CSV table of C-alpha atoms in Angstrom, one decimal:
chain,number,residue,atom,x,y,z
A,1249,MET,CA,110.7,125.5,149.6
A,1250,SER,CA,107.6,124.8,147.5
A,1251,GLU,CA,106.4,121.2,147.1
A,1252,THR,CA,107.6,119.5,143.8
A,1253,PRO,CA,106.9,116.1,142.4
A,1254,ILE,CA,110.6,115.1,142.8
A,1255,GLN,CA,112.0,115.2,146.3
A,1256,ASN,CA,115.3,113.6,145.7
A,1257,VAL,CA,117.4,111.9,143.0
A,1258,GLY,CA,115.9,108.5,143.9
A,1259,ASP,CA,112.5,109.8,142.7
A,1260,THR,CA,113.9,110.1,139.2
A,1261,ALA,CA,114.1,106.3,139.1
A,1262,PHE,CA,110.4,106.1,139.8
A,1263,MET,CA,109.7,108.7,137.2
A,1264,VAL,CA,111.6,106.7,134.5
A,1265,ALA,CA,109.9,103.5,135.5
A,1266,ALA,CA,106.5,105.2,135.2
A,1267,TYR,CA,107.3,106.5,131.7
A,1268,ARG,CA,108.5,103.0,130.6
A,1269,ALA,CA,105.3,101.5,132.0
A,1270,ALA,CA,103.2,104.0,130.0
A,1271,GLU,CA,105.1,103.2,126.8
A,1272,SER,CA,104.5,99.5,127.4
A,1273,GLU,CA,100.8,100.1,127.3
A,1274,ARG,CA,100.8,101.7,123.9
A,1275,PRO,CA,99.7,99.5,120.9
A,1276,ASP,CA,102.8,100.8,119.0
A,1277,ALA,CA,105.2,100.4,121.9
A,1278,LEU,CA,108.9,100.5,121.0
A,1279,PHE,CA,109.5,98.0,123.8
A,1280,ARG,CA,107.6,96.1,126.4
A,1281,ASP,CA,108.6,96.4,130.1
A,1282,PRO,CA,106.0,94.4,132.0
A,1283,LEU,CA,107.7,95.0,135.4
A,1284,ALA,CA,108.0,98.8,135.1
A,1285,ASP,CA,104.5,99.5,136.4
A,1286,ARG,CA,105.0,97.3,139.5
A,1287,LEU,CA,108.3,99.1,140.3
A,1288,ALA,CA,107.0,102.6,139.6
A,1289,GLY,CA,103.8,102.1,141.6
A,1290,GLU,CA,101.5,104.9,142.6
A,1291,HIS,CA,104.5,107.0,143.6
A,1292,GLY,CA,105.9,107.0,140.0
A,1293,ARG,CA,102.6,107.7,138.5
A,1294,LYS,CA,102.0,110.7,140.8
A,1295,ILE,CA,105.5,112.1,139.9
A,1296,ILE,CA,104.8,112.2,136.1
A,1297,ALA,CA,101.3,113.5,136.7
A,1298,GLY,CA,102.7,116.5,138.7
A,1299,LEU,CA,105.4,117.5,136.1
A,1300,PRO,CA,104.9,120.8,134.1
A,1301,LYS,CA,103.8,120.6,130.4
A,1302,GLY,CA,107.3,121.2,129.2
A,1303,ALA,CA,108.3,117.9,130.7
A,1304,PHE,CA,106.9,116.0,127.7
A,1305,VAL,CA,110.4,116.2,126.3
A,1306,GLY,CA,111.7,114.2,129.3
A,1307,GLY,CA,109.1,111.5,128.8
A,1308,TRP,CA,110.0,111.2,125.1
A,1309,SER,CA,113.7,111.1,125.9
A,1310,VAL,CA,113.3,108.2,128.4
A,1311,ILE,CA,111.6,106.1,125.7
A,1312,ILE,CA,114.1,106.8,123.0
A,1313,ARG,CA,117.1,106.5,125.3
A,1314,THR,CA,115.8,103.1,126.4
A,1315,CYS,CA,115.9,101.9,122.8
A,1316,VAL,CA,119.3,103.4,122.2
A,1317,ILE,CA,120.9,101.9,125.2
A,1318,ASP,CA,119.4,98.5,124.6
A,1319,ARG,CA,121.0,98.5,121.1
A,1320,LEU,CA,124.4,99.7,122.5
A,1321,ILE,CA,124.3,96.9,125.0
A,1322,GLN,CA,123.5,94.3,122.4
A,1323,GLU,CA,126.3,95.6,120.2
A,1324,ALA,CA,128.8,95.5,123.1
A,1325,ILE,CA,127.8,91.9,123.9
A,1326,ALA,CA,128.3,90.9,120.3
A,1327,GLU,CA,131.9,92.3,120.6
A,1328,GLY,CA,132.6,90.0,123.6
A,1329,VAL,CA,131.5,91.9,126.7
A,1330,ASP,CA,131.0,89.3,129.5
A,1331,THR,CA,129.9,91.7,132.2
A,1332,ILE,CA,127.5,94.7,132.5
A,1333,LEU,CA,128.1,96.9,135.5
A,1334,ASN,CA,125.0,99.1,135.9
A,1335,LEU,CA,126.0,101.9,138.3
A,1336,GLY,CA,123.0,103.8,139.8
A,1337,ALA,CA,120.8,101.0,138.3
A,1338,GLY,CA,117.6,102.5,139.8
A,1339,LEU,CA,114.5,100.5,138.6
A,1340,ASP,CA,115.9,99.3,135.3
A,1341,THR,CA,114.6,95.8,134.3
A,1342,ARG,CA,116.9,95.0,131.3
A,1343,PRO,CA,118.1,91.7,132.8
A,1344,TYR,CA,114.5,90.5,132.8
A,1345,ARG,CA,113.2,91.8,129.4
A,1346,MET,CA,116.2,91.8,127.0
A,1347,ASP,CA,117.3,88.9,125.0
A,1348,LEU,CA,120.6,88.2,126.8
A,1349,PRO,CA,123.1,85.3,126.9
A,1350,PRO,CA,122.5,83.2,130.0
A,1351,SER,CA,126.2,83.4,130.8
A,1352,LEU,CA,126.3,87.2,130.8
A,1353,ARG,CA,127.0,88.6,134.3
A,1354,TRP,CA,124.9,91.7,135.1
A,1355,ILE,CA,125.6,93.7,138.2
A,1356,GLU,CA,123.3,96.3,139.5
A,1357,ALA,CA,124.7,98.8,142.1
A,1358,ASP,CA,122.7,101.4,143.9
A,1359,PHE,CA,121.8,102.8,147.3
A,1360,PRO,CA,120.6,100.1,149.8
A,1361,GLN,CA,117.0,101.5,149.9
A,1362,MET,CA,116.7,101.2,146.1
A,1363,ILE,CA,118.1,97.7,146.1
A,1364,GLU,CA,115.7,96.7,148.9
A,1365,TRP,CA,112.6,98.1,147.1
A,1366,LYS,CA,113.6,96.4,143.8
A,1367,GLU,CA,114.2,93.0,145.4
A,1368,SER,CA,110.9,93.2,147.3
A,1369,LYS,CA,108.9,94.0,144.1
A,1370,LEU,CA,110.7,91.5,141.8
A,1371,ALA,CA,110.8,88.6,144.2
A,1372,GLY,CA,109.9,85.4,142.3
A,1373,GLU,CA,110.9,86.9,138.9
A,1374,THR,CA,113.7,85.2,137.0
A,1375,ALA,CA,116.4,87.2,135.1
A,1376,ARG,CA,117.6,86.0,131.7
A,1377,CYS,CA,121.3,86.2,132.8
A,1378,ARG,CA,123.4,86.0,135.9
A,1379,LEU,CA,122.0,88.9,137.9
A,1380,GLU,CA,123.7,90.3,141.0
A,1381,ARG,CA,122.7,93.3,143.1
A,1382,ILE,CA,125.1,95.3,145.3
A,1383,ALA,CA,124.0,98.0,147.8
A,1384,VAL,CA,126.6,100.7,147.7
A,1385,ASP,CA,126.9,104.5,148.0
A,1386,LEU,CA,128.7,105.3,144.7
A,1387,SER,CA,129.6,108.8,146.0
A,1388,ASP,CA,131.8,107.2,148.7
A,1389,HIS,CA,135.2,106.7,147.1
A,1390,ALA,CA,136.2,103.8,149.3
A,1391,GLN,CA,133.0,101.9,148.6
A,1392,ARG,CA,133.2,102.6,144.8
A,1393,GLU,CA,136.8,101.6,144.7
A,1394,LYS,CA,136.0,98.3,146.5
A,1395,LEU,CA,133.2,97.5,144.1
A,1396,LEU,CA,135.2,98.3,140.9
A,1397,SER,CA,138.1,96.2,142.2
A,1398,GLU,CA,135.9,93.2,142.9
A,1399,VAL,CA,134.3,93.5,139.5
A,1400,ALA,CA,137.6,93.9,137.7
A,1401,GLY,CA,139.0,90.8,139.5
A,1402,SER,CA,136.2,88.5,138.3
A,1403,SER,CA,135.5,89.8,134.8
A,1404,GLN,CA,137.3,89.9,131.5
A,1405,LYS,CA,135.5,92.6,129.4
A,1406,THR,CA,133.1,94.9,131.2
A,1407,LEU,CA,130.6,97.5,129.9
A,1408,VAL,CA,129.8,100.2,132.5
A,1409,LEU,CA,126.3,101.7,132.3
A,1410,THR,CA,125.6,105.0,134.0
A,1411,GLU,CA,122.1,105.8,132.5
A,1412,GLY,CA,120.8,109.1,134.0
A,1413,VAL,CA,123.6,109.2,136.6
A,1414,ILE,CA,126.5,111.5,135.8
A,1415,LEU,CA,124.1,114.4,135.2
A,1416,TYR,CA,123.5,114.5,139.0
A,1417,LEU,CA,127.1,114.3,139.9
A,1418,PRO,CA,129.4,117.3,140.4
A,1419,PRO,CA,132.3,117.5,137.9
A,1420,GLU,CA,134.9,116.3,140.5
A,1421,GLU,CA,132.9,113.1,141.1
A,1422,VAL,CA,132.6,112.4,137.4
A,1423,THR,CA,136.3,113.0,137.1
A,1424,ALA,CA,137.0,110.6,139.9
A,1425,LEU,CA,134.8,107.9,138.4
A,1426,ALA,CA,136.4,108.3,134.9
A,1427,ARG,CA,139.8,107.9,136.4
A,1428,ASP,CA,138.8,104.9,138.5
A,1429,LEU,CA,137.4,103.2,135.4
A,1430,LYS,CA,140.3,104.2,133.2
A,1431,SER,CA,142.8,102.7,135.7
A,1432,ASN,CA,141.7,99.1,134.9
A,1433,PRO,CA,141.7,97.7,131.4
A,1434,VAL,CA,138.8,95.4,132.2
A,1435,PHE,CA,136.4,98.3,131.9
A,1436,ARG,CA,136.4,98.4,128.1
A,1437,TYR,CA,133.2,100.5,127.4
A,1438,TRP,CA,131.2,103.1,129.3
A,1439,ILE,CA,127.8,104.5,128.4
A,1440,VAL,CA,127.1,108.0,129.5
A,1441,ASP,CA,124.4,110.7,129.0
A,1442,TYR,CA,125.1,113.6,126.6
A,1443,PHE,CA,123.2,116.9,127.0
A,1444,GLY,CA,124.1,119.8,124.7
A,1445,PRO,CA,124.0,123.4,126.0
A,1446,GLU,CA,120.7,124.1,124.4
A,1447,THR,CA,119.1,121.3,126.4
A,1448,TYR,CA,120.1,122.9,129.7
A,1449,ARG,CA,118.6,126.2,128.4
A,1450,TYR,CA,115.3,124.5,127.4
A,1451,ARG,CA,115.0,122.9,130.8
A,1452,ARG,CA,115.4,126.3,132.5
A,1453,ARG,CA,112.9,128.0,130.2
A,1454,LYS,CA,110.3,125.2,130.8
A,1455,GLY,CA,110.6,125.3,134.5
A,1456,MET,CA,112.2,121.9,134.9
A,1457,THR,CA,115.1,123.3,137.0
A,1458,LYS,CA,112.5,124.4,139.5
A,1459,VAL,CA,110.7,121.1,139.5
A,1460,MET,CA,114.1,119.3,139.9
A,1461,GLN,CA,115.4,121.7,142.6
A,1462,ASN,CA,115.8,118.7,145.0
A,1463,ALA,CA,117.6,116.7,142.3
A,1464,PRO,CA,119.5,119.3,140.2
A,1465,PHE,CA,121.8,118.6,137.3
A,1466,LEU,CA,125.3,119.2,138.5
A,1467,PHE,CA,127.3,118.1,135.5
A,1468,GLU,CA,127.2,120.7,132.7
A,1469,PRO,CA,130.7,120.8,131.0
A,1470,ALA,CA,131.3,123.5,128.5
A,1471,ASP,CA,133.0,120.9,126.2
A,1472,PHE,CA,131.5,117.4,126.9
A,1473,PHE,CA,133.8,115.4,124.6
A,1474,GLY,CA,136.8,117.4,125.6
A,1475,PHE,CA,136.1,116.7,129.3
A,1476,PHE,CA,136.2,113.0,128.8
A,1477,ARG,CA,139.1,113.1,126.2
A,1478,ASP,CA,141.3,114.8,128.9
A,1479,LEU,CA,140.5,111.9,131.2
A,1480,GLY,CA,141.5,109.3,128.6
A,1481,TRP,CA,138.1,108.4,127.1
A,1482,GLN,CA,136.9,108.8,123.5
A,1483,PRO,CA,133.6,108.1,121.8
A,1484,LYS,CA,133.3,104.7,120.1
A,1485,ALA,CA,129.7,105.5,119.2
A,1486,THR,CA,127.4,108.5,119.7
A,1487,ARG,CA,123.7,108.1,119.3
A,1488,TYR,CA,121.6,111.4,119.2
A,1489,LEU,CA,118.1,110.9,120.4
A,1490,ALA,CA,116.4,113.0,117.8
A,1491,GLU,CA,118.1,111.2,114.9
A,1492,GLU,CA,117.4,107.8,116.5
A,1493,ALA,CA,113.8,108.8,117.1
A,1494,GLU,CA,113.3,109.5,113.4
A,1495,GLN,CA,114.5,106.0,112.5
A,1496,LEU,CA,112.1,104.6,115.2
A,1497,HIS,CA,109.2,106.7,113.7
A,1498,ARG,CA,108.8,108.4,117.1
A,1499,PRO,CA,110.0,112.0,116.5
A,1500,LEU,CA,109.7,114.6,119.2
A,1501,VAL,CA,106.5,116.6,118.6
A,1502,PHE,CA,106.4,120.1,120.0
A,1503,PRO,CA,103.2,122.2,120.5
A,1504,TRP,CA,102.0,123.5,117.1
A,1505,PRO,CA,103.2,127.2,117.5
A,1506,PHE,CA,106.7,126.0,118.3
A,1507,GLN,CA,106.5,123.5,115.4
A,1508,LEU,CA,105.7,126.3,113.0
A,1509,TRP,CA,108.6,128.4,114.3
A,1510,ILE,CA,111.0,125.4,113.9
A,1511,LYS,CA,109.9,124.8,110.3
A,1512,ILE,CA,110.3,128.4,109.4
A,1513,VAL,CA,113.7,128.7,111.0
A,1514,THR,CA,115.1,125.4,109.7
A,1515,PHE,CA,113.9,126.1,106.2
A,1516,PHE,CA,116.5,128.8,105.8
A,1517,MET,CA,119.3,126.9,107.5
A,1518,PRO,CA,122.1,125.1,105.7
A,1519,PRO,CA,121.8,121.3,105.9
A,1520,GLU,CA,124.8,120.9,108.3
A,1521,LYS,CA,123.3,123.4,110.8
A,1522,ARG,CA,119.9,121.7,110.5
A,1523,ALA,CA,121.5,118.3,111.3
A,1524,ALA,CA,123.4,119.9,114.3
A,1525,MET,CA,120.0,121.0,115.7
A,1526,LYS,CA,119.0,117.4,116.2
A,1527,ARG,CA,122.1,116.7,118.3
A,1528,PHE,CA,121.0,118.3,121.5
A,1529,MET,CA,120.8,115.1,123.5
A,1530,GLY,CA,122.1,111.6,123.2
A,1531,TYR,CA,124.1,108.7,124.6
A,1532,VAL,CA,127.7,108.0,124.1
A,1533,LEU,CA,129.6,104.7,124.2
A,1534,LEU,CA,133.0,105.7,125.5
A,1535,GLU,CA,136.2,103.6,125.2
A,1536,PRO,CA,139.7,104.2,126.6
A,1537,ILE,CA,142.0,106.1,124.3
A,1538,ALA,CA,144.6,103.5,123.2
A,1539,GLY,CA,148.1,104.2,124.7
A,1540,ASP,CA,146.8,107.0,126.9
A,1541,PRO,CA,148.0,106.5,130.5
A,1542,ALA,CA,145.5,106.8,133.3
A,1543,THR,CA,145.1,110.5,134.1
């Protein structure tokens, strides 16, 4: 097997932190994450330096998704959420950089080695809310069930965050997680990644599937919204990255030959199809379907 910058799923956390660190250094940064560079380290910088040219879309998406999820979290807190459960938290630093209520309970769950790395690098830093970290293998049903039971027993209204997580899970594990969350009314909201079919095709064309061969995408449903609807979840809000990026004045900029092709093609498209082209990737805030029993 040829050497690739990403050797396992855990490396994607270092990649994301490196992208957030790079954004924080820009004079026009959309957010400031002063701890990201410390967490990414040289390992994270080497990962993004070794990615193919087509990976610029991934870097852009990390920045926009960070802004999108920040806003979804703030909106959920405004609606009374008292607990954030970040499953597969990786090297996220939102408890340190976001404006959060001190009473908010924030729980980060991830593999023991990720938790240990994070705690060693952030020793001495003070979170802006009640932060807890739990070492757990989320693919282990018994461990996951124990974690969710403990959270449900000590919270009233919980938002579950799975940023950059479900894409790496096989459909049966996503199904199991959806059912576990649906079985308890405490889990009121759930933020998940959305990738349209064209995004998977783009990744294959640009060689990202080869680079990510040690951390492949396993969740690729033919009907994303139908998949979750069948499990008792419906979208409360859907934020498409390209649309959000335009509002943030940070649109996705392709190499000029491709830009020209896009302009020519879209010029002849009806408005509704042009709008649909921008909905290739996003984040969805799910909520349980009222009156729908656990599947």
